Tab-separated table of C-alpha atoms in Angstrom:
chain	number	residue	atom	x	y	z
A	1	UNK	CA	-47.881	-35.143	13.820
A	2	UNK	CA	-49.129	-34.684	17.411
A	3	UNK	CA	-46.275	-32.292	18.190
A	4	UNK	CA	-47.028	-30.293	15.051
A	5	UNK	CA	-50.727	-30.050	15.912
A	6	UNK	CA	-49.952	-28.849	19.435
A	7	UNK	CA	-47.864	-26.023	17.996
A	8	UNK	CA	-50.553	-24.861	15.539
A	9	UNK	CA	-52.415	-21.637	16.231
A	10	UNK	CA	-54.473	-19.124	14.251
A	11	UNK	CA	-55.283	-21.926	11.816
A	12	UNK	CA	-58.384	-23.401	10.198
A	13	UNK	CA	-59.861	-26.830	10.803
A	14	UNK	CA	-61.259	-28.425	7.657
A	15	UNK	CA	-63.800	-31.130	8.506
A	16	UNK	CA	-64.286	-33.549	5.632
A	17	UNK	CA	-61.858	-34.510	2.864
A	18	UNK	CA	-64.288	-35.645	0.193
A	19	UNK	CA	-64.736	-33.970	-3.188
A	20	UNK	CA	-65.494	-30.575	-1.682
A	21	UNK	CA	-62.855	-30.879	1.052
A	22	UNK	CA	-60.111	-31.662	-1.454
A	23	UNK	CA	-60.891	-28.473	-3.404
A	24	UNK	CA	-60.911	-26.385	-0.211
A	25	UNK	CA	-57.616	-27.918	0.964
A	26	UNK	CA	-56.066	-27.136	-2.421
A	27	UNK	CA	-57.105	-23.483	-2.169
A	28	UNK	CA	-55.818	-23.218	1.410
A	29	UNK	CA	-52.492	-24.722	0.312
A	30	UNK	CA	-52.135	-22.302	-2.616
A	31	UNK	CA	-52.643	-19.364	-0.262
A	32	UNK	CA	-50.239	-20.741	2.344
A	33	UNK	CA	-52.989	-20.794	4.967
A	34	UNK	CA	-52.286	-23.020	7.999
A	35	UNK	CA	-54.920	-25.744	8.343
A	36	UNK	CA	-55.549	-29.237	9.620
A	37	UNK	CA	-57.906	-31.766	8.024
A	38	UNK	CA	-60.239	-34.013	10.033
A	39	UNK	CA	-61.670	-36.949	8.072
A	40	UNK	CA	-63.485	-40.116	9.145
A	41	UNK	CA	-62.207	-42.312	6.306
A	42	UNK	CA	-58.458	-42.840	6.124
A	43	UNK	CA	-58.805	-44.048	2.534
A	44	UNK	CA	-59.657	-40.507	1.426
A	45	UNK	CA	-55.961	-39.687	1.846
A	46	UNK	CA	-54.820	-42.351	-0.634
A	47	UNK	CA	-52.694	-41.069	-3.455
A	48	UNK	CA	-51.045	-38.375	-1.317
A	49	UNK	CA	-47.958	-40.450	-0.538
A	50	UNK	CA	-47.064	-42.028	2.774
A	51	UNK	CA	-48.318	-38.919	4.562
A	52	UNK	CA	-50.481	-36.045	3.245
A	53	UNK	CA	-48.623	-32.731	2.780
A	54	UNK	CA	-50.679	-31.173	5.589
A	55	UNK	CA	-51.560	-32.055	9.218
A	56	UNK	CA	-54.530	-34.403	9.496
A	57	UNK	CA	-56.563	-36.467	11.943
A	58	UNK	CA	-58.672	-39.534	11.224
A	59	UNK	CA	-61.801	-39.327	13.351
A	60	UNK	CA	-65.267	-37.868	13.877
A	61	UNK	CA	-65.125	-34.070	13.869
A	62	UNK	CA	-68.320	-33.878	15.935
A	63	UNK	CA	-66.453	-35.375	18.921
A	64	UNK	CA	-64.891	-32.929	21.335
A	65	UNK	CA	-61.679	-34.931	21.769
A	66	UNK	CA	-61.004	-34.859	18.018
A	67	UNK	CA	-61.625	-31.108	17.753
A	68	UNK	CA	-59.492	-30.545	20.833
A	69	UNK	CA	-56.653	-32.533	19.228
A	70	UNK	CA	-57.053	-30.377	16.104
A	71	UNK	CA	-56.502	-27.266	18.252
A	72	UNK	CA	-60.026	-25.868	18.230
A	73	UNK	CA	-59.195	-23.617	21.183
A	74	UNK	CA	-56.325	-22.024	19.201
A	75	UNK	CA	-57.979	-21.998	15.768
A	76	UNK	CA	-59.503	-18.944	14.114
A	77	UNK	CA	-62.049	-20.864	12.090
A	78	UNK	CA	-63.648	-24.101	10.988
A	79	UNK	CA	-64.923	-25.182	7.592
A	80	UNK	CA	-67.260	-28.153	7.792
A	81	UNK	CA	-67.888	-30.007	4.546
A	82	UNK	CA	-68.771	-33.565	5.557
A	83	UNK	CA	-71.277	-35.717	3.700
A	84	UNK	CA	-74.582	-34.827	5.393
A	85	UNK	CA	-76.150	-31.617	6.647
A	86	UNK	CA	-77.027	-33.315	9.956
A	87	UNK	CA	-73.368	-34.184	10.565
A	88	UNK	CA	-72.340	-30.659	9.606
A	89	UNK	CA	-74.830	-29.276	12.126
A	90	UNK	CA	-73.435	-31.480	14.923
A	91	UNK	CA	-69.906	-30.325	14.124
A	92	UNK	CA	-70.987	-26.675	14.095
A	93	UNK	CA	-72.745	-26.985	17.471
A	94	UNK	CA	-69.813	-28.824	19.063
A	95	UNK	CA	-67.212	-26.399	17.754
A	96	UNK	CA	-69.257	-23.327	18.686
A	97	UNK	CA	-69.638	-24.619	22.238
A	98	UNK	CA	-65.893	-25.218	22.552
A	99	UNK	CA	-64.780	-21.888	21.072
A	100	UNK	CA	-67.366	-19.082	20.790
A	101	UNK	CA	-64.873	-16.875	18.902
A	102	UNK	CA	-64.553	-19.213	15.912
A	103	UNK	CA	-65.499	-18.165	12.405
A	104	UNK	CA	-67.512	-21.150	11.152
A	105	UNK	CA	-68.370	-21.804	7.510
A	106	UNK	CA	-70.638	-24.772	6.786
A	107	UNK	CA	-71.642	-26.531	3.594
A	108	UNK	CA	-75.341	-27.179	2.997
A	109	UNK	CA	-76.352	-29.884	0.514
A	110	UNK	CA	-80.035	-29.026	0.968
A	111	UNK	CA	-81.182	-25.401	0.693
A	112	UNK	CA	-83.657	-25.992	3.551
A	113	UNK	CA	-80.686	-26.709	5.848
A	114	UNK	CA	-79.202	-23.230	5.517
A	115	UNK	CA	-81.285	-21.652	8.285
A	116	UNK	CA	-80.759	-24.674	10.552
A	117	UNK	CA	-76.985	-24.527	10.206
A	118	UNK	CA	-77.042	-20.811	11.019
A	119	UNK	CA	-79.131	-21.542	14.108
A	120	UNK	CA	-76.569	-24.199	15.071
A	121	UNK	CA	-73.907	-21.495	15.135
A	122	UNK	CA	-72.444	-21.184	11.624
A	123	UNK	CA	-71.391	-17.673	10.610
A	124	UNK	CA	-71.830	-18.462	6.939
A	125	UNK	CA	-73.536	-21.327	5.120
A	126	UNK	CA	-72.618	-22.138	1.539
A	127	UNK	CA	-74.799	-24.179	-0.808
A	128	UNK	CA	-72.719	-25.479	-3.750
A	129	UNK	CA	-75.897	-26.046	-5.752
A	130	UNK	CA	-77.041	-22.440	-5.350
A	131	UNK	CA	-73.575	-21.115	-6.211
A	132	UNK	CA	-73.218	-23.512	-9.135
A	133	UNK	CA	-76.614	-22.645	-10.569
A	134	UNK	CA	-75.982	-18.919	-10.217
A	135	UNK	CA	-72.545	-19.270	-11.821
A	136	UNK	CA	-73.983	-21.114	-14.818
A	137	UNK	CA	-76.671	-18.456	-15.299
A	138	UNK	CA	-74.071	-15.669	-15.027
A	139	UNK	CA	-71.855	-17.428	-17.585
A	140	UNK	CA	-74.730	-17.001	-20.039
A	141	UNK	CA	-75.938	-13.555	-18.969
A	142	UNK	CA	-72.622	-11.878	-18.081
A	143	UNK	CA	-69.757	-13.888	-19.601
A	144	UNK	CA	-67.193	-11.070	-19.404
A	145	UNK	CA	-67.903	-10.593	-15.695
A	146	UNK	CA	-67.466	-14.320	-15.056
A	147	UNK	CA	-64.186	-14.280	-16.997
A	148	UNK	CA	-62.922	-11.396	-14.844
A	149	UNK	CA	-63.851	-13.122	-11.586
A	150	UNK	CA	-62.150	-16.332	-12.721
A	151	UNK	CA	-58.961	-14.449	-13.544
A	152	UNK	CA	-59.043	-12.439	-10.298
A	153	UNK	CA	-59.551	-15.500	-8.117
A	154	UNK	CA	-57.111	-17.831	-9.899
A	155	UNK	CA	-53.798	-16.729	-8.395
A	156	UNK	CA	-51.803	-18.840	-10.832
A	157	UNK	CA	-53.243	-17.387	-14.026
A	158	UNK	CA	-52.436	-13.702	-14.531
A	159	UNK	CA	-50.788	-10.918	-12.585
A	160	UNK	CA	-53.980	-9.839	-10.826
A	161	UNK	CA	-55.584	-10.791	-7.542
A	162	UNK	CA	-58.800	-10.118	-5.653
A	163	UNK	CA	-58.481	-10.121	-1.869
A	164	UNK	CA	-60.401	-9.528	1.338
A	165	UNK	CA	-58.222	-7.315	3.562
A	166	UNK	CA	-59.202	-7.162	7.236
A	167	UNK	CA	-58.487	-3.969	9.201
A	168	UNK	CA	-57.943	-5.100	12.828
A	169	UNK	CA	-58.325	-2.971	15.950
A	170	UNK	CA	-55.350	-0.630	16.293
A	171	UNK	CA	-54.314	-0.948	12.642
A	172	UNK	CA	-52.282	1.877	11.112
A	173	UNK	CA	-55.031	2.122	8.489
A	174	UNK	CA	-57.684	3.042	11.068
A	175	UNK	CA	-58.908	6.562	10.273
A	176	UNK	CA	-56.953	6.742	6.996
A	177	UNK	CA	-58.793	7.863	3.847
A	178	UNK	CA	-58.366	6.060	0.549
A	179	UNK	CA	-56.954	9.272	-0.930
A	180	UNK	CA	-53.997	9.083	1.485
A	181	UNK	CA	-50.759	8.847	-0.511
A	182	UNK	CA	-49.764	5.640	1.247
A	183	UNK	CA	-52.930	3.898	0.057
A	184	UNK	CA	-52.958	5.591	-3.369
A	185	UNK	CA	-49.416	4.352	-4.023
A	186	UNK	CA	-50.704	0.766	-3.885
A	187	UNK	CA	-52.604	1.419	-7.141
A	188	UNK	CA	-55.468	-0.899	-6.162
A	189	UNK	CA	-59.106	-0.901	-7.193
A	190	UNK	CA	-61.369	-0.848	-4.130
A	191	UNK	CA	-64.597	-2.676	-4.893
A	192	UNK	CA	-66.366	-2.483	-1.537
A	193	UNK	CA	-65.923	-2.144	2.211
A	194	UNK	CA	-67.892	-4.157	4.739
A	195	UNK	CA	-68.136	-2.229	7.991
A	196	UNK	CA	-68.017	-3.904	11.394
A	197	UNK	CA	-71.808	-3.606	11.665
A	198	UNK	CA	-72.094	-5.580	8.345
A	199	UNK	CA	-73.222	-2.527	6.371
A	200	UNK	CA	-71.643	-2.246	2.904
A	201	UNK	CA	-69.984	0.644	1.111
A	202	UNK	CA	-69.903	-0.130	-2.622
A	203	UNK	CA	-67.391	1.533	-4.926
A	204	UNK	CA	-65.938	3.712	-2.122
A	205	UNK	CA	-64.645	7.097	-3.259
A	206	UNK	CA	-61.304	8.704	-2.372
A	207	UNK	CA	-62.767	10.449	0.695
A	208	UNK	CA	-63.907	7.148	2.250
A	209	UNK	CA	-62.138	6.488	5.550
A	210	UNK	CA	-61.083	3.038	6.748
A	211	UNK	CA	-61.907	1.912	10.290
A	212	UNK	CA	-61.122	-0.963	12.629
A	213	UNK	CA	-63.254	-3.977	11.833
A	214	UNK	CA	-63.569	-3.140	8.121
A	215	UNK	CA	-63.157	-5.827	5.454
A	216	UNK	CA	-61.927	-4.299	2.217
A	217	UNK	CA	-62.391	-6.037	-1.141
A	218	UNK	CA	-59.524	-4.923	-3.370
A	219	UNK	CA	-58.248	-5.880	-6.825
A	220	UNK	CA	-54.707	-5.379	-8.046
A	221	UNK	CA	-51.229	-6.797	-8.428
A	222	UNK	CA	-50.461	-9.601	-5.926
A	223	UNK	CA	-47.408	-7.854	-4.468
A	224	UNK	CA	-49.407	-4.671	-3.846
A	225	UNK	CA	-52.235	-6.643	-2.247
A	226	UNK	CA	-49.662	-8.278	0.014
A	227	UNK	CA	-48.225	-4.882	0.944
A	228	UNK	CA	-51.662	-3.699	2.027
A	229	UNK	CA	-52.312	-6.876	4.046
A	230	UNK	CA	-48.982	-6.574	5.893
A	231	UNK	CA	-49.498	-2.874	6.563
A	232	UNK	CA	-53.073	-3.446	7.746
A	233	UNK	CA	-51.833	-5.947	10.321
A	234	UNK	CA	-49.318	-3.434	11.748
A	235	UNK	CA	-50.672	-2.189	15.077
A	236	UNK	CA	-49.653	1.210	16.351
């Protein structure tokens, strides 16, 4: 286990393996994303066999030595979903101090904690209660839209996928318009593009040009999505 953790890089650290953590770990596993779980209570891993099917550490994720063992210096992000907002805030502050480049997503049980977690250093703060309430309302107001989102985000259901494709610096896609034959041949639906400055381009037209730092939300066949992801990561 220690040898495997030392060899991990460009991975995520999932702090907390309770009800929320188990769902997150399941999604990471389905996508083949490399991750390590940090959990205080060893009993949370019961039922997974002699060893869980993923790297894990039993300990307090707010302690530097535990995060260091989880490879925080080599990780690309942290998801903190432990039991209390105060503990999540401590983890966020510790991780941010150890690796300023991390992408940190934190869970907030209390809506009033959202701003505090952002001040602590979280890039994004998710409130399950806000999302759950909004989802229930949308299921009543826009049921067809909810059905589409469920299909597009459940990779095991139908032959369709929704993905967030990052365009890194030096990507072959930098400066390429959506009308370019290479992109058109993917036969994808482009929903939006988030520019590096966080501005949004909704329903981009064929003349829209991609640039380094963009995050493209696309919908289409999984194999075509994968083609775009691989091509986007190719640096010229």
